[in-house]
CSV table of N, CA and C in Angstrom, one decimal:
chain,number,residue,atom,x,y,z
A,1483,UNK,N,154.2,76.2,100.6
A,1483,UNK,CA,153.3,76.1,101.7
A,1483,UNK,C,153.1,74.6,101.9
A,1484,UNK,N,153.0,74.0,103.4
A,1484,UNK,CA,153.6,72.9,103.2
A,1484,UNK,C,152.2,72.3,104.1
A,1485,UNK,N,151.9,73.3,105.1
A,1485,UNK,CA,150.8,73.6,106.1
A,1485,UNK,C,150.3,74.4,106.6
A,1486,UNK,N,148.7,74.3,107.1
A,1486,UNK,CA,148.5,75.3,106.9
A,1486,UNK,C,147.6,75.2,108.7
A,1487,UNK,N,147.7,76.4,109.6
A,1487,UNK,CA,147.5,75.9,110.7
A,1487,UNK,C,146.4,77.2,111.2
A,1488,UNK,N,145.2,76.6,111.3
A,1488,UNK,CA,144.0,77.3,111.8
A,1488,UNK,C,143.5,77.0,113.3
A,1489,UNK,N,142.2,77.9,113.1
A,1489,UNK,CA,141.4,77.2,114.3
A,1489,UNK,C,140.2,77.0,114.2
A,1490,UNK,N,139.5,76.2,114.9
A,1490,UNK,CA,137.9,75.6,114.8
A,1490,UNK,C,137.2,76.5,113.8
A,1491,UNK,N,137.6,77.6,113.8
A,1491,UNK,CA,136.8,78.4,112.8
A,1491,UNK,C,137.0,78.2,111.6
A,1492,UNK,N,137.7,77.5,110.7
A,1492,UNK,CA,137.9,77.3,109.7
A,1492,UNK,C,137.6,75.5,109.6
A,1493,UNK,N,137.0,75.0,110.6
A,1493,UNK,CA,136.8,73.6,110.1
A,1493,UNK,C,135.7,73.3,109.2
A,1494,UNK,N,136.0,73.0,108.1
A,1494,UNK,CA,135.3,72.4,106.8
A,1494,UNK,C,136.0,71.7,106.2
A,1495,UNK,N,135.0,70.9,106.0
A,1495,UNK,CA,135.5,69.3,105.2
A,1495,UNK,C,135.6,69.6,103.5
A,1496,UNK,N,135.1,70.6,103.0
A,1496,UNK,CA,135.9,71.0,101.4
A,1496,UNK,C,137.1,72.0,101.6
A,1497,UNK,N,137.4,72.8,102.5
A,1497,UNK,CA,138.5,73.1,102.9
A,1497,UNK,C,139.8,72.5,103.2
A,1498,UNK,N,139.5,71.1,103.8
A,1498,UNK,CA,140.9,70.0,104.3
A,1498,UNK,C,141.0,69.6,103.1
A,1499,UNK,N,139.6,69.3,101.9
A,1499,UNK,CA,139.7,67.9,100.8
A,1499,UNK,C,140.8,68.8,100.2
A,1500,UNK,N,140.0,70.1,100.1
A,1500,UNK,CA,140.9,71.4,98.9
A,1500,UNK,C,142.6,71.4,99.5
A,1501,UNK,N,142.7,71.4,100.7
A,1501,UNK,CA,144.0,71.9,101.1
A,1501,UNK,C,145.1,70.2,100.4
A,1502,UNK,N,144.2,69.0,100.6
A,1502,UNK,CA,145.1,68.0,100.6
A,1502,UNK,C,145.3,67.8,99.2
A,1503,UNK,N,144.5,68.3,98.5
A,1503,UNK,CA,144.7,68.1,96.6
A,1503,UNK,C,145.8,68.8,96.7
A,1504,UNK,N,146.1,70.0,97.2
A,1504,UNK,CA,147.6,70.9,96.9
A,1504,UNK,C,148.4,70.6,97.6
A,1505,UNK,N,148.5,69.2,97.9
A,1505,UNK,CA,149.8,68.7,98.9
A,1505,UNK,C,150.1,69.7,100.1
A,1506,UNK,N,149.0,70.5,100.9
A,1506,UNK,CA,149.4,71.0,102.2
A,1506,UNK,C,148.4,70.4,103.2
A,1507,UNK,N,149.1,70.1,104.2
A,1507,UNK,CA,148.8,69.4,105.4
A,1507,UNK,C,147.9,70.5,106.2
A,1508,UNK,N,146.6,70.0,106.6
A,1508,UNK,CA,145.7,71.0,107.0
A,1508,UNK,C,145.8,70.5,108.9
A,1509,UNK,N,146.3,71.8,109.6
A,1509,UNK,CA,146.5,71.6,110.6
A,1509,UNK,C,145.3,72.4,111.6
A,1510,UNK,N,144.4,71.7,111.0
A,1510,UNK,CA,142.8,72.6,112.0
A,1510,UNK,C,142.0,71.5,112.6
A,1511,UNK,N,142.1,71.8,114.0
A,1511,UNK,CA,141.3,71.6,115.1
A,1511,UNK,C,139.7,71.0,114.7
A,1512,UNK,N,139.4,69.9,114.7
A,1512,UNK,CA,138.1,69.7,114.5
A,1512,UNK,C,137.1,70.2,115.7
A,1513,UNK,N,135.8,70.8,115.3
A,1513,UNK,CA,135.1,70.7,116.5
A,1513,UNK,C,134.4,69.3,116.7
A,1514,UNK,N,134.1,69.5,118.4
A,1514,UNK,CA,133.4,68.1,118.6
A,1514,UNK,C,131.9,68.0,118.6
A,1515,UNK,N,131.4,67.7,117.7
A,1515,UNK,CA,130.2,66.8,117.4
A,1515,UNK,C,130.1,65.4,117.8
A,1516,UNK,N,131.1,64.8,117.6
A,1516,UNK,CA,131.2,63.1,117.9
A,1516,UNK,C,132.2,63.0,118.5
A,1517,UNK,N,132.5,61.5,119.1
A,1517,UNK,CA,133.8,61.5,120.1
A,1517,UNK,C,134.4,60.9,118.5
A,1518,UNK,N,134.7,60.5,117.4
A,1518,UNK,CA,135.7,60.4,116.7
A,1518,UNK,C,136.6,62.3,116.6
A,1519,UNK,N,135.9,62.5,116.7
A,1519,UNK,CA,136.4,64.1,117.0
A,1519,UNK,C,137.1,64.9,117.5
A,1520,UNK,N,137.4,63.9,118.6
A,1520,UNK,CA,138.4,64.0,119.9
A,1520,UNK,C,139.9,63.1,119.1
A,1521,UNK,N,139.4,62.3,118.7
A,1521,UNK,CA,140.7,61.3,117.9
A,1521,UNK,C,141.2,61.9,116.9
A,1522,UNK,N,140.6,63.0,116.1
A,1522,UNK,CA,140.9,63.8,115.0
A,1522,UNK,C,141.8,65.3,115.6
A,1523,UNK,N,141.3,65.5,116.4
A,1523,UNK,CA,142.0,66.2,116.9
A,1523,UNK,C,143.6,66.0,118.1
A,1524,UNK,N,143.6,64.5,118.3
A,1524,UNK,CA,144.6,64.0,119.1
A,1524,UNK,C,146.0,63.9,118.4
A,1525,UNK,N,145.3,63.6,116.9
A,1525,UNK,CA,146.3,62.9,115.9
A,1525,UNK,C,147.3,64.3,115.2
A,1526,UNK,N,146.6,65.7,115.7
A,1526,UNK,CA,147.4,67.0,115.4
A,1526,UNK,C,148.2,67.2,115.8
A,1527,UNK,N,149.8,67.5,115.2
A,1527,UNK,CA,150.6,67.9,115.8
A,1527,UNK,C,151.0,68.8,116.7
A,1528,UNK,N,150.8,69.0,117.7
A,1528,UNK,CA,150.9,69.8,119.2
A,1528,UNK,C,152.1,71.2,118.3
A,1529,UNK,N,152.9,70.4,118.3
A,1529,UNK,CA,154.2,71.4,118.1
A,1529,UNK,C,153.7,72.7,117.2
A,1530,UNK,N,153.7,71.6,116.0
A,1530,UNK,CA,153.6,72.5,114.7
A,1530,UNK,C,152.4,73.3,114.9
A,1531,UNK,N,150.8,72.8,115.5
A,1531,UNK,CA,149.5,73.6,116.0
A,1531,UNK,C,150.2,75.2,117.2
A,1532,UNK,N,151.1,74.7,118.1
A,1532,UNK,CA,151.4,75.9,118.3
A,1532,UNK,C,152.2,76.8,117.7
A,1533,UNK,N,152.5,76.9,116.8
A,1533,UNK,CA,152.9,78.1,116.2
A,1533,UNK,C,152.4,78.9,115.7
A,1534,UNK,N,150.7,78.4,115.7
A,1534,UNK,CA,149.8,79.0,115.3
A,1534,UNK,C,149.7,80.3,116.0
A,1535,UNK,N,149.3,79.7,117.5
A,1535,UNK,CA,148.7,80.8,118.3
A,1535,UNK,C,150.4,81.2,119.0
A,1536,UNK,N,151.5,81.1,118.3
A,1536,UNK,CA,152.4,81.8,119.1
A,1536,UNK,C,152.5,83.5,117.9
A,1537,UNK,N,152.1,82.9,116.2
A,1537,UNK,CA,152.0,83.9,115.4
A,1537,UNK,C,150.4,85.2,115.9
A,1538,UNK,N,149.3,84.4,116.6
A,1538,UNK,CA,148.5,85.3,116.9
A,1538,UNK,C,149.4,86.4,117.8
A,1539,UNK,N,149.9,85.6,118.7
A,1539,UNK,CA,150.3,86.8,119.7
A,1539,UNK,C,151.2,87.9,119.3
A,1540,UNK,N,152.1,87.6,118.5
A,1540,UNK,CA,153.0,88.5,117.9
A,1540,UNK,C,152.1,89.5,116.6
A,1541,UNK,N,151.0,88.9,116.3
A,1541,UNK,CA,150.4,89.9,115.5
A,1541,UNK,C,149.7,90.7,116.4
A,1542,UNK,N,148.9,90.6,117.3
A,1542,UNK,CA,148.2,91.2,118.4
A,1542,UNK,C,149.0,91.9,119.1
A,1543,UNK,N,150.4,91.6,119.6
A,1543,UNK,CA,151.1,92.7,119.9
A,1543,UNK,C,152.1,93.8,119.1
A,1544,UNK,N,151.6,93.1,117.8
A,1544,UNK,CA,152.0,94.6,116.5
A,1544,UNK,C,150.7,95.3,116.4
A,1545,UNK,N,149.3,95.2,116.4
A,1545,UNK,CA,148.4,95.7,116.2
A,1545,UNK,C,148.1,97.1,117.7
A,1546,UNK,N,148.3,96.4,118.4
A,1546,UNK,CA,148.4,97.2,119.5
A,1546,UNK,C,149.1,98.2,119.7
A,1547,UNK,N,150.6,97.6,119.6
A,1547,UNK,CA,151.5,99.0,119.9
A,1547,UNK,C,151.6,99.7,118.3
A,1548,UNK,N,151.6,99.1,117.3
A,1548,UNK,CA,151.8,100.4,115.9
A,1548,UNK,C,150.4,100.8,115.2
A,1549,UNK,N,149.3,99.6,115.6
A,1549,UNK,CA,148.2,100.2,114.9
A,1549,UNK,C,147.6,99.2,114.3
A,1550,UNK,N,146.5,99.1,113.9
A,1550,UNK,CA,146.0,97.8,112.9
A,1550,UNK,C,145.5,98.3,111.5
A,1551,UNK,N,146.0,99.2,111.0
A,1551,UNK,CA,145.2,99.8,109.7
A,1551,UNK,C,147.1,100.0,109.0
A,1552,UNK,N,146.8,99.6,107.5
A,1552,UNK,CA,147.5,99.3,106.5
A,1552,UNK,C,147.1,100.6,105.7
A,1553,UNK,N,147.7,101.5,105.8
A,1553,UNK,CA,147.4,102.5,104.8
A,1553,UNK,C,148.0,102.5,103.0
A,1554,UNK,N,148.5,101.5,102.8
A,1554,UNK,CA,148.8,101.3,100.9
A,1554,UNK,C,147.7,101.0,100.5
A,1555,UNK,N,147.9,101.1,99.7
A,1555,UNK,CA,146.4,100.4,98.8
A,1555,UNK,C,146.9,99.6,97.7
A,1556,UNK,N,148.0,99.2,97.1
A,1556,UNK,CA,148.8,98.0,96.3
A,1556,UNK,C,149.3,97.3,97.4
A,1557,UNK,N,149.2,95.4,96.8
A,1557,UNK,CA,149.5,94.8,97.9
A,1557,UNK,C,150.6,94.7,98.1
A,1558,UNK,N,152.0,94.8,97.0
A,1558,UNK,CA,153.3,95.3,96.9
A,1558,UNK,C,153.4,96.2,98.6
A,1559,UNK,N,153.0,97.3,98.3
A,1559,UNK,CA,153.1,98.3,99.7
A,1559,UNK,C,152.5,97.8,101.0
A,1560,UNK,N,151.7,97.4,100.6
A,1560,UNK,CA,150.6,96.5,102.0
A,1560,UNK,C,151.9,95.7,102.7
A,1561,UNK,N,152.2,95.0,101.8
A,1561,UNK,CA,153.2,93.7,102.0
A,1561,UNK,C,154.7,94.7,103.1
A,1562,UNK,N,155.0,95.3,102.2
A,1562,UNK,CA,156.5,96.2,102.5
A,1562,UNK,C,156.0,96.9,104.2
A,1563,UNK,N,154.9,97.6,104.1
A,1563,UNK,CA,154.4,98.1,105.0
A,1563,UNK,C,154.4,97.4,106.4
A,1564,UNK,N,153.8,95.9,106.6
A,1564,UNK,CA,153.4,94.9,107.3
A,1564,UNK,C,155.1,94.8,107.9
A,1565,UNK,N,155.9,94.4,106.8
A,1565,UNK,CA,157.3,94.0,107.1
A,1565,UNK,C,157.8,95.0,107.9
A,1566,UNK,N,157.5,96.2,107.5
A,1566,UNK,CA,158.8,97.5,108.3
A,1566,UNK,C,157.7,97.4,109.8
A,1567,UNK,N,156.4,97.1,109.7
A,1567,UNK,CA,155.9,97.1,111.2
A,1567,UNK,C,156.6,96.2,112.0
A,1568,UNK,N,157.2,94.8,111.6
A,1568,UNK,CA,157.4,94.0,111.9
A,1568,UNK,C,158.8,94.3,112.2
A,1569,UNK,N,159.7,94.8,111.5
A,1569,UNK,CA,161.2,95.0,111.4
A,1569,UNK,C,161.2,96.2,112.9
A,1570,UNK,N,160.5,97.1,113.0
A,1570,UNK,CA,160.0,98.1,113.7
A,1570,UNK,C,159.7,97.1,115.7
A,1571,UNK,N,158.8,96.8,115.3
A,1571,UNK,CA,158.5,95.9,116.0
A,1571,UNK,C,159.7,94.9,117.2
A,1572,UNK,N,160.4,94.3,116.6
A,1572,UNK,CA,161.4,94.1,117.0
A,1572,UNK,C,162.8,94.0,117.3
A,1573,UNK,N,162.7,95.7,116.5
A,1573,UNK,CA,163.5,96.4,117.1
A,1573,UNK,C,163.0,97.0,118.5
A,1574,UNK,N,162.3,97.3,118.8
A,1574,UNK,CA,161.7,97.8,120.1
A,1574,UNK,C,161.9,96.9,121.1
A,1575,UNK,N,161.0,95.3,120.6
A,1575,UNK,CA,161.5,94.6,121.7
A,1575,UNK,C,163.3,94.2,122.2
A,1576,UNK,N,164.1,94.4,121.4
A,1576,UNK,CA,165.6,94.3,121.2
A,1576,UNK,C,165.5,95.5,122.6
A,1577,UNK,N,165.4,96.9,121.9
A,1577,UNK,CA,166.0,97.6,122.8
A,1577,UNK,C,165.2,97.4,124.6
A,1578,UNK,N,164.0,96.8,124.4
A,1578,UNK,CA,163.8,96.5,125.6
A,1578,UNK,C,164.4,95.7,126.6
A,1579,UNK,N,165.0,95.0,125.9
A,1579,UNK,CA,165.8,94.0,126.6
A,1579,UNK,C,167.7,94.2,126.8
């Protein structure tokens, strides 16, 4: 993990210190309280911040069409489970197109 890309809701300052001890680049939005705030958040990578919310969308549109409940109960199967939604998933969109 190299980065890690949130939003406002995760801004805490023992969260970024924690994330930078483990060598990953914390890519979270500060909220504004002060105008240095605005500068903290200018200096984010656009690019790499969107992939954030391009991952929401594609989870929001698995949750929708297959369901939001994980029926395993080991995260092994959780994990496998998630994937075949995903594998599932776009296969659908394929044959859509």
């Amino acid at each position: 993990l190299r980065s890690l890309a949130a939003d406002k809701g995760y801004d805490k300052q023992q969260l970024r210190e924690r994330l930078r001890e483990l060598d990953i680049r914390p890519l979270i939005k500060h909220r504004i309280f002060a105008p240095y705030d605005h500068a903290h958040n200018a200096r984010i990578d656009d690019d790499r911040y969107a992939q954030r919310s391009m991952a929401e969308t594609v989870n929001s549109a698995v949750k929708r069409s297959l369901g939001y409940a994980v029926r395993a109960r080991t995260w092994y199967r959780e994990f496998r489970e998630i994937a075949l939604m995903c594998v599932v998933y776009n296969i659908k969109q394929a044959i859509k197109q």
